[in-house]
Coordinates of C-alpha atoms in Angstrom, one line a residue:
M14 CA 20.4 49.7 4.1
I15 CA 21.9 46.3 3.2
K16 CA 21.3 45.0 6.7
H17 CA 17.6 46.2 6.4
L18 CA 17.1 44.5 3.1
L19 CA 18.7 41.3 4.4
K20 CA 16.2 41.4 7.3
V21 CA 13.3 41.9 4.9
F22 CA 14.4 39.0 2.7
S23 CA 14.9 36.8 5.7
F24 CA 11.4 37.6 6.9
L25 CA 9.9 36.9 3.5
A26 CA 11.8 33.6 3.2
F27 CA 10.5 32.5 6.6
F28 CA 7.0 33.6 5.7
I29 CA 7.0 31.6 2.5
F30 CA 8.4 28.6 4.3
A31 CA 5.7 28.8 7.0
C32 CA 3.0 29.1 4.4
K33 CA 4.3 26.0 2.6
L34 CA 4.3 24.1 5.9
Q35 CA 0.8 25.3 6.6
A36 CA -0.4 24.2 3.1
Q37 CA 1.2 20.8 3.6
D38 CA -0.4 20.4 7.0
K39 CA -3.8 21.7 5.9
K40 CA -6.6 19.4 6.6
I41 CA -8.1 17.9 3.5
V42 CA -10.8 15.6 4.9
A43 CA -13.4 17.7 6.7
G44 CA -15.9 14.9 7.4
L45 CA -16.4 11.1 6.8
L46 CA -19.4 8.9 6.6
L47 CA -19.7 5.3 5.6
T48 CA -22.9 3.5 4.8
W49 CA -24.6 1.1 2.4
V50 CA -27.4 1.2 -0.2
D51 CA -26.9 -2.3 -1.4
D52 CA -25.5 -5.7 -0.3
P53 CA -23.3 -4.9 2.8
T54 CA -21.2 -8.1 2.1
S55 CA -19.9 -6.8 -1.2
T56 CA -20.3 -3.0 -1.3
M57 CA -19.6 0.2 0.7
V58 CA -20.6 3.8 0.2
I59 CA -17.9 6.3 1.3
D60 CA -18.6 10.0 1.7
V61 CA -15.6 12.3 2.1
H62 CA -16.3 16.0 2.9
T63 CA -13.9 18.6 1.7
L64 CA -13.6 22.3 2.2
G65 CA -14.6 24.6 -0.7
D66 CA -11.0 25.5 -1.6
Y67 CA -9.9 21.9 -2.1
Q68 CA -8.5 21.7 -5.6
G69 CA -7.2 18.1 -5.5
K70 CA -8.5 15.0 -7.2
N71 CA -11.9 13.5 -6.4
T72 CA -10.4 10.0 -6.3
L73 CA -10.3 7.2 -3.8
N74 CA -7.6 4.6 -3.6
Y75 CA -8.6 1.4 -1.9
K76 CA -7.5 -2.2 -1.5
L77 CA -7.8 -5.3 0.7
A78 CA -5.4 -4.9 3.6
T79 CA -3.6 -8.0 2.6
E80 CA -2.9 -6.8 -1.0
K81 CA -0.3 -4.4 -2.3
K82 CA -1.9 -3.0 -5.4
W83 CA -4.3 0.0 -4.9
N84 CA -7.4 0.5 -7.0
E85 CA -8.3 4.0 -8.0
F86 CA -11.9 5.0 -8.1
Q87 CA -13.5 8.2 -9.3
G88 CA -16.4 9.5 -7.3
E89 CA -19.2 12.0 -7.7
S90 CA -19.1 15.4 -6.1
F91 CA -22.0 17.6 -4.9
A92 CA -22.6 20.5 -2.6
F93 CA -22.9 20.4 1.2
P94 CA -26.2 22.2 1.9
F95 CA -25.8 25.9 2.7
S96 CA -22.0 25.7 2.6
T97 CA -19.0 25.9 0.3
K98 CA -18.0 22.4 1.3
K99 CA -18.3 19.5 -1.1
I100 CA -19.4 15.9 -0.5
N101 CA -17.4 13.4 -2.5
R102 CA -19.3 10.1 -2.7
F103 CA -17.8 6.7 -3.8
Y104 CA -20.0 3.6 -4.4
L105 CA -17.6 0.7 -4.1
K106 CA -18.8 -2.6 -5.5
N107 CA -17.6 -6.2 -6.0
L108 CA -15.8 -6.3 -2.6
T109 CA -14.9 -9.4 -0.7
A110 CA -17.3 -10.5 2.1
A111 CA -15.8 -10.1 5.6
G112 CA -12.9 -8.2 4.0
N113 CA -10.7 -5.7 5.8
Y114 CA -10.1 -2.8 3.4
E115 CA -7.9 0.3 3.4
F116 CA -8.5 3.6 1.6
T117 CA -7.0 7.0 1.1
F118 CA -8.6 10.1 -0.5
G119 CA -7.0 12.4 -3.0
S120 CA -3.6 13.7 -1.9
D121 CA -4.3 12.9 1.8
K122 CA -2.0 10.1 2.8
T123 CA -4.0 9.1 5.9
V124 CA -5.0 5.5 5.6
Y125 CA -8.5 4.8 6.8
R126 CA -10.1 1.3 7.1
F127 CA -13.4 -0.4 6.8
R128 CA -14.7 -3.9 6.8
T129 CA -17.5 -5.6 4.8
M130 CA -20.1 -7.8 6.3
P131 CA -19.8 -11.6 6.4
L132 CA -22.0 -14.0 4.4
N133 CA -23.7 -15.4 7.5
T134 CA -23.7 -15.1 11.3
K135 CA -21.8 -18.3 12.2
K136 CA -19.1 -16.2 13.9
G137 CA -21.6 -13.6 15.1
I138 CA -22.2 -10.0 14.1
T139 CA -22.9 -7.0 16.4
F140 CA -24.6 -3.7 15.5
I141 CA -25.6 -0.9 17.7
T142 CA -28.9 1.0 17.5
G143 CA -30.3 4.2 19.1
G144 CA -31.6 7.6 18.1
D145 CA -32.0 11.2 19.1
T146 CA -28.3 11.7 19.0
M147 CA -27.2 15.3 19.7
H148 CA -28.7 18.0 22.0
E149 CA -25.1 18.6 23.1
K150 CA -21.9 17.3 21.4
A151 CA -20.5 16.2 24.7
H152 CA -23.4 13.9 25.3
M153 CA -23.1 12.4 21.8
D154 CA -19.3 12.1 22.1
R155 CA -19.6 10.1 25.4
T156 CA -22.2 7.7 24.0
N157 CA -20.3 7.3 20.8
K158 CA -17.2 6.3 22.7
A159 CA -19.1 3.7 24.7
A160 CA -20.5 2.3 21.5
L161 CA -17.0 2.2 19.8
A162 CA -15.6 0.3 22.7
L163 CA -17.7 -2.7 21.6
N164 CA -16.1 -2.8 18.2
P165 CA -19.5 -3.0 16.4
D166 CA -19.9 -3.9 12.7
F167 CA -22.2 -0.9 12.2
I168 CA -24.6 1.6 13.8
V169 CA -28.3 2.1 13.2
L170 CA -29.8 5.5 14.1
G171 CA -33.5 6.1 14.1
G172 CA -33.7 9.8 13.4
D173 CA -33.4 13.2 15.2
L174 CA -29.6 13.3 14.6
A175 CA -28.3 16.9 14.7
Y176 CA -31.5 18.7 15.6
A177 CA -30.9 21.2 12.8
N178 CA -34.6 21.1 11.6
G179 CA -33.6 21.4 8.0
L180 CA -32.7 25.1 8.5
E181 CA -29.7 27.0 7.1
K182 CA -29.1 28.8 10.4
N183 CA -28.5 25.5 12.0
L184 CA -25.7 24.4 9.6
G185 CA -23.2 24.4 12.5
R186 CA -25.1 21.7 14.3
W187 CA -24.5 19.3 11.4
E188 CA -20.8 20.3 11.3
Q189 CA -20.6 19.5 15.0
W190 CA -22.4 16.1 14.4
F191 CA -19.9 15.1 11.7
Q192 CA -17.0 16.3 13.9
S193 CA -18.3 14.0 16.7
V194 CA -18.5 11.1 14.2
Q195 CA -14.9 11.7 13.0
E196 CA -13.5 12.1 16.5
T197 CA -15.3 9.3 18.3
L198 CA -16.5 6.6 15.8
I199 CA -13.1 5.8 14.2
D200 CA -11.1 3.3 16.2
K201 CA -7.4 3.3 17.0
D202 CA -6.6 1.5 13.8
N203 CA -8.5 4.1 11.8
R204 CA -11.4 1.8 11.1
I205 CA -14.6 3.8 10.4
I206 CA -17.9 2.5 11.8
P207 CA -20.6 2.6 9.1
I208 CA -23.9 4.3 10.0
V209 CA -27.4 3.4 8.7
A210 CA -29.8 6.3 9.4
G211 CA -33.5 6.9 9.4
I212 CA -35.4 10.2 9.4
G213 CA -37.0 11.9 12.3
N214 CA -39.0 15.1 12.9
H215 CA -35.9 17.2 13.6
E216 CA -34.5 16.4 10.1
V217 CA -37.5 18.3 8.6
V218 CA -38.5 21.9 8.4
D219 CA -41.4 22.3 10.9
G220 CA -41.1 18.6 11.7
T221 CA -43.6 17.2 9.2
Y222 CA -44.8 17.6 5.6
K223 CA -48.2 18.3 7.1
K224 CA -47.2 21.8 8.1
H225 CA -46.4 22.7 4.5
P226 CA -49.7 23.4 2.7
D227 CA -48.0 23.5 -0.7
F228 CA -46.2 20.1 -0.1
K229 CA -46.1 17.8 -3.1
D230 CA -45.5 14.1 -2.8
T231 CA -42.3 14.2 -4.8
N232 CA -38.6 13.6 -4.1
E233 CA -37.9 17.2 -5.0
W234 CA -40.2 18.4 -2.2
R235 CA -38.8 15.9 0.3
K236 CA -35.4 17.2 -0.4
K237 CA -36.6 20.8 0.0
I238 CA -38.0 20.2 3.5
A239 CA -35.2 17.9 4.6
P240 CA -32.2 19.2 2.7
Y241 CA -29.5 17.9 5.1
F242 CA -30.8 14.4 5.6
Y243 CA -31.4 13.7 1.9
T244 CA -28.0 15.0 1.0
F245 CA -25.9 13.4 3.7
F246 CA -27.3 9.9 3.8
A247 CA -27.2 7.6 0.7
F248 CA -29.5 5.3 2.6
P249 CA -32.5 5.3 2.8
G250 CA -32.2 7.7 -0.1
L251 CA -34.9 9.9 -1.6
R252 CA -38.4 8.8 -0.7
G253 CA -37.2 8.2 2.9
Y254 CA -38.1 4.6 3.6
N255 CA -36.2 1.6 2.4
V256 CA -34.9 -1.9 3.2
L257 CA -31.3 -3.0 3.6
D258 CA -30.7 -6.8 3.2
F259 CA -27.7 -8.6 4.6
K260 CA -28.0 -11.8 2.5
N261 CA -30.7 -14.0 4.1
Y262 CA -29.8 -13.3 7.7
L263 CA -30.8 -9.7 8.3
S264 CA -33.2 -7.1 6.9
L265 CA -33.2 -3.6 8.3
V266 CA -36.5 -1.8 7.4
A267 CA -36.2 2.0 7.6
L268 CA -39.6 3.8 7.9
D269 CA -40.8 7.4 7.9
T270 CA -43.3 8.1 10.7
D271 CA -45.1 11.1 9.1
H272 CA -42.0 13.4 8.6
S273 CA -41.5 13.5 4.8
N274 CA -43.9 10.7 3.9
P275 CA -47.4 9.9 5.1
I276 CA -47.7 6.7 7.2
K277 CA -50.9 5.6 5.5
G278 CA -51.1 4.8 1.8
E279 CA -48.1 4.2 -0.4
Q280 CA -45.6 3.6 2.4
T281 CA -47.8 1.1 4.1
Q282 CA -48.4 -0.7 0.8
W283 CA -44.7 -0.8 0.2
L284 CA -44.1 -2.2 3.7
A285 CA -46.7 -5.0 3.2
Q286 CA -44.9 -6.2 0.1
T287 CA -41.4 -5.7 1.6
L288 CA -42.2 -7.8 4.7
A289 CA -44.1 -10.5 2.8
T290 CA -41.2 -11.2 0.5
R291 CA -38.8 -11.6 3.4
N292 CA -41.1 -13.4 5.9
K293 CA -39.7 -17.0 6.6
K294 CA -36.8 -16.3 4.2
V295 CA -34.7 -13.9 6.3
D296 CA -33.6 -14.9 9.8
F297 CA -34.0 -11.5 11.5
I298 CA -36.2 -8.6 10.3
F299 CA -35.9 -5.4 12.3
P300 CA -38.0 -2.3 11.5
F301 CA -36.6 0.9 12.8
Y302 CA -38.3 4.3 12.8
H303 CA -38.6 7.5 14.9
V304 CA -42.0 7.9 16.5
P305 CA -42.9 5.0 18.8
A306 CA -46.1 2.9 18.4
Y307 CA -45.8 2.3 22.2
P308 CA -44.4 5.5 23.7
S309 CA -42.8 5.8 27.1
N310 CA -43.1 9.6 27.6
R311 CA -45.8 10.8 25.3
A312 CA -49.4 9.8 25.3
F313 CA -50.5 6.4 24.1
S314 CA -53.3 8.1 22.3
A315 CA -51.0 10.4 20.2
S316 CA -52.1 10.5 16.6
N317 CA -48.9 9.4 15.0
S318 CA -48.5 6.5 17.5
K319 CA -52.1 5.5 16.8
E320 CA -51.5 5.6 13.0
I321 CA -48.4 3.4 13.4
R322 CA -50.3 0.8 15.4
E323 CA -53.1 0.8 12.8
N324 CA -50.9 0.6 9.7
F325 CA -47.4 -0.7 10.4
V326 CA -47.9 -3.0 13.5
P327 CA -50.4 -5.4 11.9
L328 CA -47.9 -6.0 9.1
F329 CA -45.1 -6.6 11.6
E330 CA -47.3 -9.2 13.4
K331 CA -48.3 -10.9 10.1
N332 CA -44.7 -11.2 8.9
G333 CA -42.7 -12.6 11.7
V334 CA -41.2 -9.4 13.2
K335 CA -40.1 -10.1 16.8
V336 CA -38.4 -6.8 17.7
A337 CA -38.9 -3.2 16.5
F338 CA -36.7 -0.3 17.3
E339 CA -38.4 3.0 18.3
N340 CA -37.2 6.5 19.3
H341 CA -38.4 10.0 19.8
D342 CA -39.3 10.0 23.5
H343 CA -35.8 10.6 25.0
T344 CA -36.1 7.7 27.5
Y345 CA -35.2 4.0 27.5
K346 CA -38.1 1.4 27.2
R347 CA -38.6 -2.2 26.5
T348 CA -42.1 -3.5 26.2
Y349 CA -43.6 -6.9 27.0
P350 CA -44.2 -9.0 23.9
I351 CA -47.3 -7.5 22.3
F352 CA -49.7 -9.0 19.8
E353 CA -53.0 -7.4 18.7
N354 CA -52.5 -4.7 21.2
K355 CA -52.3 -7.1 24.2
I356 CA -49.4 -8.7 26.1
D357 CA -48.7 -12.0 24.5
E358 CA -45.9 -14.3 25.7
T359 CA -46.9 -17.3 23.6
G360 CA -44.3 -16.5 20.9
K361 CA -46.4 -14.3 18.7
G362 CA -45.7 -11.0 20.5
I363 CA -43.4 -8.3 19.3
V364 CA -41.0 -6.4 21.7
Y365 CA -40.7 -2.7 21.1
M366 CA -37.5 -1.2 22.4
G367 CA -35.4 1.9 22.4
D368 CA -37.1 5.3 22.6
G369 CA -34.2 7.5 21.5
A370 CA -31.8 8.8 24.2
W371 CA -28.4 8.6 22.6
G372 CA -27.1 12.2 23.2
V373 CA -30.1 14.2 24.4
N374 CA -31.5 15.5 27.6
T375 CA -33.7 12.7 28.9
R376 CA -37.3 13.0 29.8
P377 CA -39.3 11.4 32.7
I378 CA -41.4 8.3 32.3
T379 CA -44.7 10.1 32.6
K380 CA -46.9 7.1 33.1
K381 CA -46.2 3.4 33.6
E382 CA -48.3 2.1 30.7
W383 CA -49.6 -1.5 30.7
Y384 CA -47.1 -2.5 28.0
L385 CA -43.9 -1.2 29.6
K386 CA -41.7 -4.0 30.9
E387 CA -38.7 -1.7 31.6
A388 CA -38.5 2.1 31.4
Q389 CA -35.9 4.6 32.6
S390 CA -34.8 8.1 32.0
I391 CA -31.3 7.2 30.8
R392 CA -29.0 7.9 27.9
H393 CA -28.2 4.6 26.2
F394 CA -27.9 2.5 23.1
I395 CA -28.7 -1.1 22.3
A396 CA -26.0 -3.6 21.2
V397 CA -27.6 -6.4 19.1
T398 CA -25.6 -9.6 18.6
L399 CA -26.8 -12.1 16.0
K400 CA -25.3 -15.5 16.0
N401 CA -26.8 -18.4 14.1
N402 CA -30.5 -18.5 15.3
Q403 CA -30.1 -16.3 18.4
A404 CA -30.5 -12.6 18.9
L405 CA -29.1 -11.0 22.1
F406 CA -29.9 -7.4 23.0
R407 CA -27.7 -5.6 25.6
M408 CA -28.8 -2.2 26.8
I409 CA -25.8 0.0 27.7
N410 CA -25.7 3.5 29.2
E411 CA -23.5 6.4 28.1
N412 CA -20.7 5.3 30.4
G413 CA -20.6 1.8 28.9
V414 CA -22.4 0.0 31.7
Q415 CA -25.1 -2.6 30.8
F416 CA -28.4 -2.1 32.6
D417 CA -30.8 -4.4 30.8
S418 CA -30.9 -7.3 28.4
Y419 CA -33.2 -9.4 26.2
Q420 CA -32.8 -12.4 23.9
Y421 CA -34.8 -14.7 21.7
K422 CA -34.3 -17.5 19.2
K423 CA -35.8 -17.3 15.7

């Protein structure tokens, strides 16, 4: 009897000890995303995803890597769509430009890192852009790793991210997407690469507001038809189009190509004012958006592409845009410089590049249109390096091999 009781007590003691170890080892951080909504030289937005049973503090401790004292910051917390998870968001301000920072979350002792952007491009900055990121996680992982190898300052994604279509049944696709980010866009020193995102058709229930007869042009409705996108990404934020200014050297203009906002009307009016106030004041202005004005797989006559050419493109041409990033077609393309819908290499033309093939199954180049300088069915991203008055674009495939390039001086 005594021997039996001793065995029972021994088993219970071991069970309690194992449970304690499991609790200590339990993963606290279920997802991470860094971005900006304001001056990237002095701010950072940090999202930490936690499981529903996390009971710890919603606090972030951060500091410059060279300092000893940690700053404690209280964040806001809100629900992860269709899940018991929580998103803990921290808006850090008054940071040092070109600063290397460290941070920890709650009781998790893992030290993560980020860096703010410099005040100018004298030493050069590099960002990476692409779109249509995940048909299969393996494709996304591979392209992510090739991008990370270049040690970019940040990444710009032009829509169609997890292919969840705003639906509850596709929650798992977003969980896979964030898993890929956490596994492949954090370097060996635990530096997290910030992501600036735009909206595409696969962020929206049925792809476009036009398929919702009861749609209202309000932020509440936009969040209803694109619940994941407008919850996960602080930028562009509700409304769905916005501009991110890096002092006077770079403006990234995120546009919505008929997904949760009409192209015509209020968005085009906003774009006209936004570009006019930056023309000749900002070194590099790059619009990025999902549906291409100059497609490489779909028809040139497609209604959305036609609307973009009629509404957005004249404003690009009027306000000094030299390169625009497009997506959606699951190919690679680079156009000739185009002005007033004709090839123009006098310096007035705009080059449209991209077409969205980060982590998706590629499509064929269905027709070699007059405007296509280069076009391939290949998964890829574009590495953009800005230094002083020069912009260099390197097109790199999922295996890290460069296959095309372009450059211009402002």
